[in-house]
Short mmCIF file of C-alpha atoms and ligand atoms in Angstrom, two decimals:
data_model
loop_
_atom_site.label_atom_id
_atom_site.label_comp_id
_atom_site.label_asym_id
_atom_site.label_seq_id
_atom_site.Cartn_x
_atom_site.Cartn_y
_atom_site.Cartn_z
CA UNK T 1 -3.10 106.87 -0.38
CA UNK T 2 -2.14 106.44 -3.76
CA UNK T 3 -5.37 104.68 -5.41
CA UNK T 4 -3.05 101.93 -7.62
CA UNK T 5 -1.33 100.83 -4.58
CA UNK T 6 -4.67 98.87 -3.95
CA UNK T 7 -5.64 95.23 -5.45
CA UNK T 8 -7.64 94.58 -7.92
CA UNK T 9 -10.18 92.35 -5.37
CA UNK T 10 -10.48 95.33 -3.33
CA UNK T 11 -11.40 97.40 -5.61
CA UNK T 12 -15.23 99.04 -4.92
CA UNK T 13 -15.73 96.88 -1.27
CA UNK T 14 -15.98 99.54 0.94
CA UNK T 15 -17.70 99.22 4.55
CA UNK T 16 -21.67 98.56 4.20
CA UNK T 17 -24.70 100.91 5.00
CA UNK T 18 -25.23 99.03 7.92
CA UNK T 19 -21.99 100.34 9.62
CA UNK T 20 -23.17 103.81 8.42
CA UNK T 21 -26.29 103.67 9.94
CA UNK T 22 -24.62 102.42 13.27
CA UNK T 23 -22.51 105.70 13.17
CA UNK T 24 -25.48 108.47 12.10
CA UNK T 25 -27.53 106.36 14.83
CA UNK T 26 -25.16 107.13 17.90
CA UNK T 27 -24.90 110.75 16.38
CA UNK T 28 -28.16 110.79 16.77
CA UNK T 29 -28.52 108.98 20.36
CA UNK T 30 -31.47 106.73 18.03
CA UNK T 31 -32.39 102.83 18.77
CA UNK T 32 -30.45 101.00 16.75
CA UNK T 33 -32.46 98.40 14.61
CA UNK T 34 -30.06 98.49 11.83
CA UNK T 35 -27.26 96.19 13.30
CA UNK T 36 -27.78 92.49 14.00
CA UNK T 37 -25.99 92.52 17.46
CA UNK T 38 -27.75 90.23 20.51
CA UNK T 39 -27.03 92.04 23.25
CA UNK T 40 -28.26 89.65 25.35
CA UNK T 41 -25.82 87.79 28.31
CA UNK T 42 -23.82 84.72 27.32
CA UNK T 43 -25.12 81.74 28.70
CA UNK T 44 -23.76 81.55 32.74
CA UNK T 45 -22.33 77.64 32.03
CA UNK T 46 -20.60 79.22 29.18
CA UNK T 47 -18.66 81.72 30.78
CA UNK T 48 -17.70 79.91 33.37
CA UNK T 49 -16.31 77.33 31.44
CA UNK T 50 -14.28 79.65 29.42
CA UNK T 51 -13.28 81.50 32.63
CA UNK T 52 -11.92 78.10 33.77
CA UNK T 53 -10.44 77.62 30.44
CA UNK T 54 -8.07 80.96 30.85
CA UNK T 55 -7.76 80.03 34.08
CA UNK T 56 -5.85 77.25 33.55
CA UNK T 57 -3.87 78.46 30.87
CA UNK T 58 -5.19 76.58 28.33
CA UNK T 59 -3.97 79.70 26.27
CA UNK T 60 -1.97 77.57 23.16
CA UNK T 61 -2.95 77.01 19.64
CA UNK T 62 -4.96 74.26 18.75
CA UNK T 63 -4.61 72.48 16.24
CA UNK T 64 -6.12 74.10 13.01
CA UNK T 65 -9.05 72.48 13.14
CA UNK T 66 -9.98 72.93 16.98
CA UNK T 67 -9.93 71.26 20.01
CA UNK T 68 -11.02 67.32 19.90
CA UNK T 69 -13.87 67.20 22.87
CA UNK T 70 -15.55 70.43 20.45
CA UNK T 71 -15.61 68.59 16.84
CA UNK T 72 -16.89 65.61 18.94
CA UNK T 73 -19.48 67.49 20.09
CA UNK T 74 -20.42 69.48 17.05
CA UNK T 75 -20.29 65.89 15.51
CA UNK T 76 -23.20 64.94 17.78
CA UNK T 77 -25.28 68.07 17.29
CA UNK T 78 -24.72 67.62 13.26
CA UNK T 79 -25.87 64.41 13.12
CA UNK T 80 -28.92 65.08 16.09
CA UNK T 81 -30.16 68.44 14.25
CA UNK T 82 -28.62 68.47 11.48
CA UNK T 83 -29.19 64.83 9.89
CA UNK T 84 -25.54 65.30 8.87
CA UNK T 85 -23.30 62.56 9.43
CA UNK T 86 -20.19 64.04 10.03
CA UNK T 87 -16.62 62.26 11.05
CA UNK T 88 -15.24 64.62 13.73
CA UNK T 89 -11.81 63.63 13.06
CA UNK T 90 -11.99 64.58 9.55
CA UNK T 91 -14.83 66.73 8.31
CA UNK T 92 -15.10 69.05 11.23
CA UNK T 93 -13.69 72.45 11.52
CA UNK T 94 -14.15 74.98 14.16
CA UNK T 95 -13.66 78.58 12.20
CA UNK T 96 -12.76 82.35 13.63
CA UNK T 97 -16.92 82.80 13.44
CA UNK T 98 -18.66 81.44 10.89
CA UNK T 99 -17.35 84.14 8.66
CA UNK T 100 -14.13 82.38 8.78
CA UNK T 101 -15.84 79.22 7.47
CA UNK T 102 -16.97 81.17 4.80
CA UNK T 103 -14.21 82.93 3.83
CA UNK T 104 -12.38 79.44 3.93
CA UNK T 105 -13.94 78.01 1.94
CA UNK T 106 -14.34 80.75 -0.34
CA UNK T 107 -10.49 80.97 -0.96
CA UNK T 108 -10.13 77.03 -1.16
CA UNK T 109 -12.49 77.15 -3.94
CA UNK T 110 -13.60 80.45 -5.77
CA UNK T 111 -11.48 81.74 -8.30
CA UNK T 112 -11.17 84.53 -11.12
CA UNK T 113 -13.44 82.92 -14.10
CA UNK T 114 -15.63 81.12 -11.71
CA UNK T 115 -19.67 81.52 -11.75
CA UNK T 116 -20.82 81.98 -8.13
CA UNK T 117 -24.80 82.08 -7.74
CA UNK T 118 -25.99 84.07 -4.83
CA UNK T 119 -30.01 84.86 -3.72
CA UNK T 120 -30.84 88.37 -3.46
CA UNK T 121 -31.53 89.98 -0.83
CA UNK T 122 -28.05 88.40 0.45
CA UNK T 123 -26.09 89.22 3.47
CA UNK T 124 -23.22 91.62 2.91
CA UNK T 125 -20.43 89.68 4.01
CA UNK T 126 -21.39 86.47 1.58
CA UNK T 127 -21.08 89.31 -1.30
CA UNK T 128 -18.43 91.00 -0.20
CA UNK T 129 -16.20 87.75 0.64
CA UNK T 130 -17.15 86.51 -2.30
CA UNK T 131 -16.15 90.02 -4.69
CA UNK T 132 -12.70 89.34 -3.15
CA UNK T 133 -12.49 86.04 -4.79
CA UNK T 134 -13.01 87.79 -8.09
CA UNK T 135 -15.56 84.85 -9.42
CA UNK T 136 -18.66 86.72 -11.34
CA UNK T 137 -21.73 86.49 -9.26
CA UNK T 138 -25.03 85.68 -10.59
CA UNK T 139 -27.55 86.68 -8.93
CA UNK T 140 -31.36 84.80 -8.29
CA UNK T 141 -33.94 87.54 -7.21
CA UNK T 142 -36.40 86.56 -4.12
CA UNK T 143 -39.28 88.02 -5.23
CA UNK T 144 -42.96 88.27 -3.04
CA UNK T 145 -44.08 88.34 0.33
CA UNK T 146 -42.44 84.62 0.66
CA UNK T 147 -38.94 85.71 -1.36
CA UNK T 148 -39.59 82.59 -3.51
CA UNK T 149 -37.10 81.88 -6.11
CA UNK T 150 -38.21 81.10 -10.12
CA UNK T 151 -37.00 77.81 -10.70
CA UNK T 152 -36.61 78.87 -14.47
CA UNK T 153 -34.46 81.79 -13.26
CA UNK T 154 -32.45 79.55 -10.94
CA UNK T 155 -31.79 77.35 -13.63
CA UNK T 156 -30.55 79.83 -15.93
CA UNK T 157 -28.47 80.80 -13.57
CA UNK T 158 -26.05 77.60 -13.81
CA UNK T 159 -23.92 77.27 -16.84
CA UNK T 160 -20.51 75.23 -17.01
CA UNK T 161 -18.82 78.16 -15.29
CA UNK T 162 -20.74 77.58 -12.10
CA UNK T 163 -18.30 76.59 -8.80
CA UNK T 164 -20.48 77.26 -6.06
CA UNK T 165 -24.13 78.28 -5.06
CA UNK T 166 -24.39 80.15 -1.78
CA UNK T 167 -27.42 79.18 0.55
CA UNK T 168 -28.57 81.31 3.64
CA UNK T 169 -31.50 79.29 5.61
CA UNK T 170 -32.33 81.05 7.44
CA UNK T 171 -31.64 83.99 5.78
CA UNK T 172 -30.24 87.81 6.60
CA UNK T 173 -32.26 90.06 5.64
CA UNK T 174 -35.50 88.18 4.71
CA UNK T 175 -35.79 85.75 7.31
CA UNK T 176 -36.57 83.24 4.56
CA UNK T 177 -36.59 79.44 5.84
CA UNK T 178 -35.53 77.60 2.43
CA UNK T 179 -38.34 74.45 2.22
CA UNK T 180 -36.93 71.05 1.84
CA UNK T 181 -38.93 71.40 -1.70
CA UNK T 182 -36.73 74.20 -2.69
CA UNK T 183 -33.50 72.62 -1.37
CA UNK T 184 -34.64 69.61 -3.13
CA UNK T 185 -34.76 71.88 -6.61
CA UNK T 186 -31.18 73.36 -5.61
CA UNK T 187 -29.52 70.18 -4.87
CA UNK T 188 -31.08 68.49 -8.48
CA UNK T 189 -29.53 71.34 -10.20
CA UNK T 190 -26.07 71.11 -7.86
CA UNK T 191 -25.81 67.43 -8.64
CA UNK T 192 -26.54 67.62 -12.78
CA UNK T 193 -24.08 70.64 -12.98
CA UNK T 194 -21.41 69.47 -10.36
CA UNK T 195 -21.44 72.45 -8.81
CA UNK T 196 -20.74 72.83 -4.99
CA UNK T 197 -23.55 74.05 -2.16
CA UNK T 198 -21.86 76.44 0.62
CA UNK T 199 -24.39 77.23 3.33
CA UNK T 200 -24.59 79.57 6.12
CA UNK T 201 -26.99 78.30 8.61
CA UNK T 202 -26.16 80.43 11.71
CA UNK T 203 -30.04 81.09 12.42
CA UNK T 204 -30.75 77.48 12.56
CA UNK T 205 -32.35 77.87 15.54
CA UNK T 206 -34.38 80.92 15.22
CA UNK T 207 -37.69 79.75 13.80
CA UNK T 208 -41.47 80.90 13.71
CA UNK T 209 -44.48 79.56 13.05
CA UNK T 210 -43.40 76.11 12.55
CA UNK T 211 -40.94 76.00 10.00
CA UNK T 212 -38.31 73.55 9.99
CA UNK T 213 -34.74 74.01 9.71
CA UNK T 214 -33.79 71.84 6.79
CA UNK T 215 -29.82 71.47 5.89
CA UNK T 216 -28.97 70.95 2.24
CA UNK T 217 -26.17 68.16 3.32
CA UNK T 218 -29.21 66.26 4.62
CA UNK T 219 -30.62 65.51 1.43
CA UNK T 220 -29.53 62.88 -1.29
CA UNK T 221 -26.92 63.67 -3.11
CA UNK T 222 -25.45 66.39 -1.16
CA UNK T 223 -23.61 65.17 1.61
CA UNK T 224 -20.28 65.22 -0.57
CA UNK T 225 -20.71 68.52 -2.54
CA UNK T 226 -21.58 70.70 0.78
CA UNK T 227 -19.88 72.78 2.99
CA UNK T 228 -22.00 73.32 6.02
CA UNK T 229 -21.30 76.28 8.03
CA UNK T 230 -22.70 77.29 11.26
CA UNK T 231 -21.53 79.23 14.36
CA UNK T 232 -22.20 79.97 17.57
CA UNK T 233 -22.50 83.87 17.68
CA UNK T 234 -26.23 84.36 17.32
CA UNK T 235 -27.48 81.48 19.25
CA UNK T 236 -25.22 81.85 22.47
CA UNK T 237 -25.09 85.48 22.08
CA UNK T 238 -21.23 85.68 21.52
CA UNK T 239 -20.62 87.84 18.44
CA UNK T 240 -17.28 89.01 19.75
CA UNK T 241 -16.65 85.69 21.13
CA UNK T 242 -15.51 84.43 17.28
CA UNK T 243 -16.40 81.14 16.93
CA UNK T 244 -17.58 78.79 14.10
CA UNK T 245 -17.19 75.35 12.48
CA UNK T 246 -17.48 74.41 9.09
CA UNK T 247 -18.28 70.40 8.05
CA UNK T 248 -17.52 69.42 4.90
CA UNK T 249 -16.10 65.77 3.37
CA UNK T 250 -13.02 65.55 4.30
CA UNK T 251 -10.95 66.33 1.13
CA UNK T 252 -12.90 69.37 1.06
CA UNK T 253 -12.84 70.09 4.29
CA UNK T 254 -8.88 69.36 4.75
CA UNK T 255 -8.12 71.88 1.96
CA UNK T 256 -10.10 74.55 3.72
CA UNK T 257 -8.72 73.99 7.11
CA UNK T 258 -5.31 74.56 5.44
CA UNK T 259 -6.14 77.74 3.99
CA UNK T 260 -7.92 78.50 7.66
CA UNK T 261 -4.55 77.83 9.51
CA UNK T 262 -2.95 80.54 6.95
CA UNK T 263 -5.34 83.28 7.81
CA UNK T 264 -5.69 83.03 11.11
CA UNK T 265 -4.03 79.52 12.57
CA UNK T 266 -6.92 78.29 14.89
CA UNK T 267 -10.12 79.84 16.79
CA UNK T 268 -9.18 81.27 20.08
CA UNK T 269 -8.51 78.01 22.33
CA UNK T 270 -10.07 78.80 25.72
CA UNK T 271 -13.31 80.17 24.15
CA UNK T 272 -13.46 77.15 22.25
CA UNK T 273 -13.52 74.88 25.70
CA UNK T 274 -16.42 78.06 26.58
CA UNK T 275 -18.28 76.64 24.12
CA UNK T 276 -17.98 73.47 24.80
CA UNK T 277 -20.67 73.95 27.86
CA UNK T 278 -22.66 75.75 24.69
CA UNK T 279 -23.40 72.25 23.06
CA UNK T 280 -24.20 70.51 26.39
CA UNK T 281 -27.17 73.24 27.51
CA UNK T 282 -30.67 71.47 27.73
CA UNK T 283 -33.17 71.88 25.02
CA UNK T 284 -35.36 74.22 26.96
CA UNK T 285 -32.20 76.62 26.15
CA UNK T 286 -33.60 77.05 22.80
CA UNK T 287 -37.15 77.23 23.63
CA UNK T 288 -36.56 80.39 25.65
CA UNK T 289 -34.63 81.43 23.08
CA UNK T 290 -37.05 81.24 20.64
CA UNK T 291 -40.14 82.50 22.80
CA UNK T 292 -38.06 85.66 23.18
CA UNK T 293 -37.36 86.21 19.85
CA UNK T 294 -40.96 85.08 18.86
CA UNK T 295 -42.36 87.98 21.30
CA UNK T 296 -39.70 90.86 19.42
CA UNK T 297 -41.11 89.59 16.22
CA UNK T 298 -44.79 89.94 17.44
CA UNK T 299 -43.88 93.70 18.70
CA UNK T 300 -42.39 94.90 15.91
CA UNK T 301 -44.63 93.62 13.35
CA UNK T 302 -47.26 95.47 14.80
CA UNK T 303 -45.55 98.69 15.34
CA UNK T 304 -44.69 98.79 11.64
CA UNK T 305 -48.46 97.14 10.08
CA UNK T 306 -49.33 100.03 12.21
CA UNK T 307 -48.04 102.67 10.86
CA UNK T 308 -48.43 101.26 7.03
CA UNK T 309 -44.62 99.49 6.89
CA UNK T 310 -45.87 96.58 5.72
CA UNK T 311 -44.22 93.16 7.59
CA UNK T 312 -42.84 90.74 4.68
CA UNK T 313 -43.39 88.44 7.66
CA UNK T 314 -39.98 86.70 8.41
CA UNK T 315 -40.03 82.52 8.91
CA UNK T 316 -37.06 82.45 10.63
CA UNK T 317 -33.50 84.47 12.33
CA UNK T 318 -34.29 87.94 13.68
CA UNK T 319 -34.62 90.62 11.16
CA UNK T 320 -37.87 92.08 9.73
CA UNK T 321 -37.90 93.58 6.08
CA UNK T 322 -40.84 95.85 5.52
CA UNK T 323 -42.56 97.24 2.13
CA UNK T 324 -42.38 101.24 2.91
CA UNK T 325 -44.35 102.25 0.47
CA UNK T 326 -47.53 102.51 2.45
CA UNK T 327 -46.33 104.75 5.00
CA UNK T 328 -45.99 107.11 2.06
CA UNK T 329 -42.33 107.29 1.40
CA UNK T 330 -40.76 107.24 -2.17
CA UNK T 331 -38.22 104.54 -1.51
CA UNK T 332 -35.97 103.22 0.84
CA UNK T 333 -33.38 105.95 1.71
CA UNK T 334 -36.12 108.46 2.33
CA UNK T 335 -37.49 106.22 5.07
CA UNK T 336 -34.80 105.38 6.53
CA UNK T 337 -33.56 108.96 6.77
CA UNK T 338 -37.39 109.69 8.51
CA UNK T 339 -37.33 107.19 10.77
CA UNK T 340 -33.36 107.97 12.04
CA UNK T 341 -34.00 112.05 11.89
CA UNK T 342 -37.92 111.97 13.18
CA UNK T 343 -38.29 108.94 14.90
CA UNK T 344 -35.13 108.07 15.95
CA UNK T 345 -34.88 104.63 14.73
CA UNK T 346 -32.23 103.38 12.62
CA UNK T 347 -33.18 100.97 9.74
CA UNK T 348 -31.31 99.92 6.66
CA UNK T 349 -32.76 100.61 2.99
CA UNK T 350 -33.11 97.26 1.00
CA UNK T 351 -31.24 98.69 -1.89
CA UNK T 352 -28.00 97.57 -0.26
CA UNK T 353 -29.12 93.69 -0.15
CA UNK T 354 -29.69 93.01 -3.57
CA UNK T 355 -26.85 92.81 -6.38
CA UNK T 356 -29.36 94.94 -8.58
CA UNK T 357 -30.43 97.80 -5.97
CA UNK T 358 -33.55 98.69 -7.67
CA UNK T 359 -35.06 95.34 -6.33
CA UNK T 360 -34.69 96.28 -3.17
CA UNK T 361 -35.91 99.89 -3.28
CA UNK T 362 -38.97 100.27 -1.78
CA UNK T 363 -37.91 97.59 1.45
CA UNK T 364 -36.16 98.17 4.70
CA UNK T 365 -34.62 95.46 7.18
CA UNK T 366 -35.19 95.97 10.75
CA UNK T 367 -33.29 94.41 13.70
CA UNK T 368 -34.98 93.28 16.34
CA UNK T 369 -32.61 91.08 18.25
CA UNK T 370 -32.55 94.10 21.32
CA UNK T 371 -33.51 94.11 25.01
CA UNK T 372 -36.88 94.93 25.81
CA UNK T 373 -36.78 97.99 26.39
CA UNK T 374 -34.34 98.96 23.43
CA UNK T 375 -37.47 97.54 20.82
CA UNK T 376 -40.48 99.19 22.95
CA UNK T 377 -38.49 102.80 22.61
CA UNK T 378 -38.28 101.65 18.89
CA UNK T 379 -41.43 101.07 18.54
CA UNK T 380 -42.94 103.88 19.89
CA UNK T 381 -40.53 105.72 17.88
CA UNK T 382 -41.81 103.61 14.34
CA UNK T 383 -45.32 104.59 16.20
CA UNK T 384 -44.80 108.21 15.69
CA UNK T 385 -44.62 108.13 11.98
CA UNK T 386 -47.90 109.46 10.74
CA UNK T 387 -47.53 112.40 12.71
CA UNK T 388 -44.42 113.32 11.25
CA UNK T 389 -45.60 112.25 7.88
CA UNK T 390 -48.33 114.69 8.54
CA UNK T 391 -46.32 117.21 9.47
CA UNK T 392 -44.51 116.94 6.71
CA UNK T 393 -47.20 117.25 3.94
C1 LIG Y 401 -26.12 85.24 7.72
C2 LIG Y 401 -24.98 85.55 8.62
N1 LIG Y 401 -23.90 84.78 8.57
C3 LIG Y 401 -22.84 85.01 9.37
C4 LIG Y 401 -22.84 86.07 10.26
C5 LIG Y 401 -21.62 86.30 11.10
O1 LIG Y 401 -21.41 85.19 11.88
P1 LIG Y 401 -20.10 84.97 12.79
O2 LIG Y 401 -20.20 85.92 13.93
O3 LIG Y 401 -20.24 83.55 13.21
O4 LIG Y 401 -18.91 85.20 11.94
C6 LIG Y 401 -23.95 86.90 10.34
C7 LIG Y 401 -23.95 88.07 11.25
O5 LIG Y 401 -24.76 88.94 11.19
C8 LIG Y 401 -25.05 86.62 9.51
O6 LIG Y 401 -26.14 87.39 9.55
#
């Protein structure tokens, strides 16, 4: 292809590490840790009801911003877990995933000559989506075994360019649970620079050790200068499934829903009456949930303290970003190569989650959202290490 035929957003976004690893991974026939996919079943309630939903050709378009009984709902669970008071009629959207939230509201807002600040280590996608808005991002580092931010660097980071701050509680890669202390600091600086909050809070439920989910909407101030955006692909176990929703005041949210009907006119209609059953399952739902996830945590902690990959222990969602240094590697790459070619675990180096990749070299994030018997073969393959470090000396 001729190179100039592409735009200049495009330009340098090119498929992640993580979609590398996937590939070199099945080459290898390794366990891969290096994708966040739950490949665990979809709730029974939920399939059925989405079964029914096909069934009776409830196959149209809704309208752009989803099907009434679903905002209702996600109304109710907004305002029960969320402390968000939300007007489903208004300030509701259901989105293609959460990514098409995101990317929303990303286009509604973000333009060339905006200042977007993002936390390192970030997810991919927030970067990525972001790049093809053209705004320059700043980035705030995460730093120590907590990823705290400097609240001297995070204010440095706004200046009257700044649109838009993007928060990820609880975050991919870290598994950091922003504090309501921190939020508190981000939502001062939001308010005295008029500058808008966009958070992803997809691993709302996926918490350890008593942290609490706390959304920045919640707090004072914030209600009218945050776009909230959640999904249900990681707590139902529907990645494929696509489906989101997005609350926001409603001028905001209006202009995004627009811009959502463009790309891709509504969320697929019969999943969305799946889902439906989603927001009706008992609370014990999310204990098991959490239990689970709580017990893959525990297991791979200890197979990587074990073998000197040091846990940065994660507060919250379901990835685990060690220090490598200790199992004697020089950075990043070279143990993730080691544990793919000798172990036969696939990890991905930090490098790629930080807008300056030197922060991130000596870390690698670990997936542990597998079945059972996917994470004991892992770790008994992250077990293995010191012999083949030995070997290798
Ligand atoms: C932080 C974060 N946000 C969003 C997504 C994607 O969510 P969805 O499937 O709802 O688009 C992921 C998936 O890994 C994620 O880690």
């Amino acid at each position: 292809m001729n190179p100039s035929y592409e735009a200049d957003r495009v330009q340098g976004i090119a498929q992640s590490d993580i979609r590398l690893m996937s590939r070199r991974c099945m080459e290898v026939g390794g366990v891969n840790l290096g994708q966040g996919i739950c490949d665990q079943p979809v709730p029974d309630a939920v399939k059925r009801a989405a079964q029914q939903a096909i069934d009776d050709d409830r196959s149209i378009y809704s309208k752009y911003e989803g099907i009434d009984e679903l905002r209702r709902l996600i109304a109710d669970k907004l305002r029960d877990y969320n402390r968000i008071e939300a007007d489903p009629d208004r300030e509701v959207l259901v989105t293609a995933g959460s990514t098409g939230g995101f990317v929303a509201a990303v286009l509604s807002f973000v333009q060339p000559g905006d200042e977007v600040i993002l936390f390192s280590p970030f997810y991919g996608y927030h970067y990525n989506v972001l790049r093809l808005a053209q705004p320059t991002v700043r980035s705030v580092t995460l730093r120590g075994d907590d990823f705290a931010f400097d609240p001297d660097e995070l204010r440095a980071a706004f200046t009257p360019k700044t649109k838009a701050i993007v928060v990820n509680t609880p975050c991919n890669p870290c598994g950091k649970v922003f504090s309501r202390h921190e939020l508190q600091q981000i939502a001062e600086l939001c308010q005295e620079h008029d500058v808008l909050a966009i958070t992803d809070e997809i691993y709302e439920y996926i918490l350890y050790d008593g942290h609490e989910h706390v959304s920045l909407a919640s707090l004072p101030g914030m209600h009218e200068r945050t776009i909230t955006i959640s999904g249900f692909s990681k707590t139902y176990n529907m990645t494929g499934w696509r489906l989101g929703y997005a609350h926001a005041p409603e001028p905001l949210a209006r202009r995004m829903g627009v811009v959502a009907d463009l790309v891709y006119i509504c969320a697929p209609t019969p999943l969305q009456h799946g889902v439906v059953a989603a927001l009706r399952l008992p609370s014990s739902y999310y204990e098991t949930l959490l239990a689970d996830y709580d017990a893959k945590r525990a297991a791979i902690m200890a197979a990587c303290d074990a073998v000197g990959l040091r846990s940065l222990r994660p507060q919250g969602a379901y990835y685990l970003m060690v220090d490598v240094r200790g199992a004697g590697f020089a950075d990043d790459v070279e143990a993730a190569r080691v544990l793919l070619d000798a172990c036969g675990v696939a990890a991905i180096p930090g490098h790629s989650f930080y807008v300056d990749p030197a922060d991130g070299r000596h870390q690698l994030r670990l997936c542990f959202a597998k079945q059972e018997h996917d994470l004991r073969r892992a770790c008994d393959g992250i077990l293995r290490l010191p012999e083949v470090m030995r070997a290798r000396r």
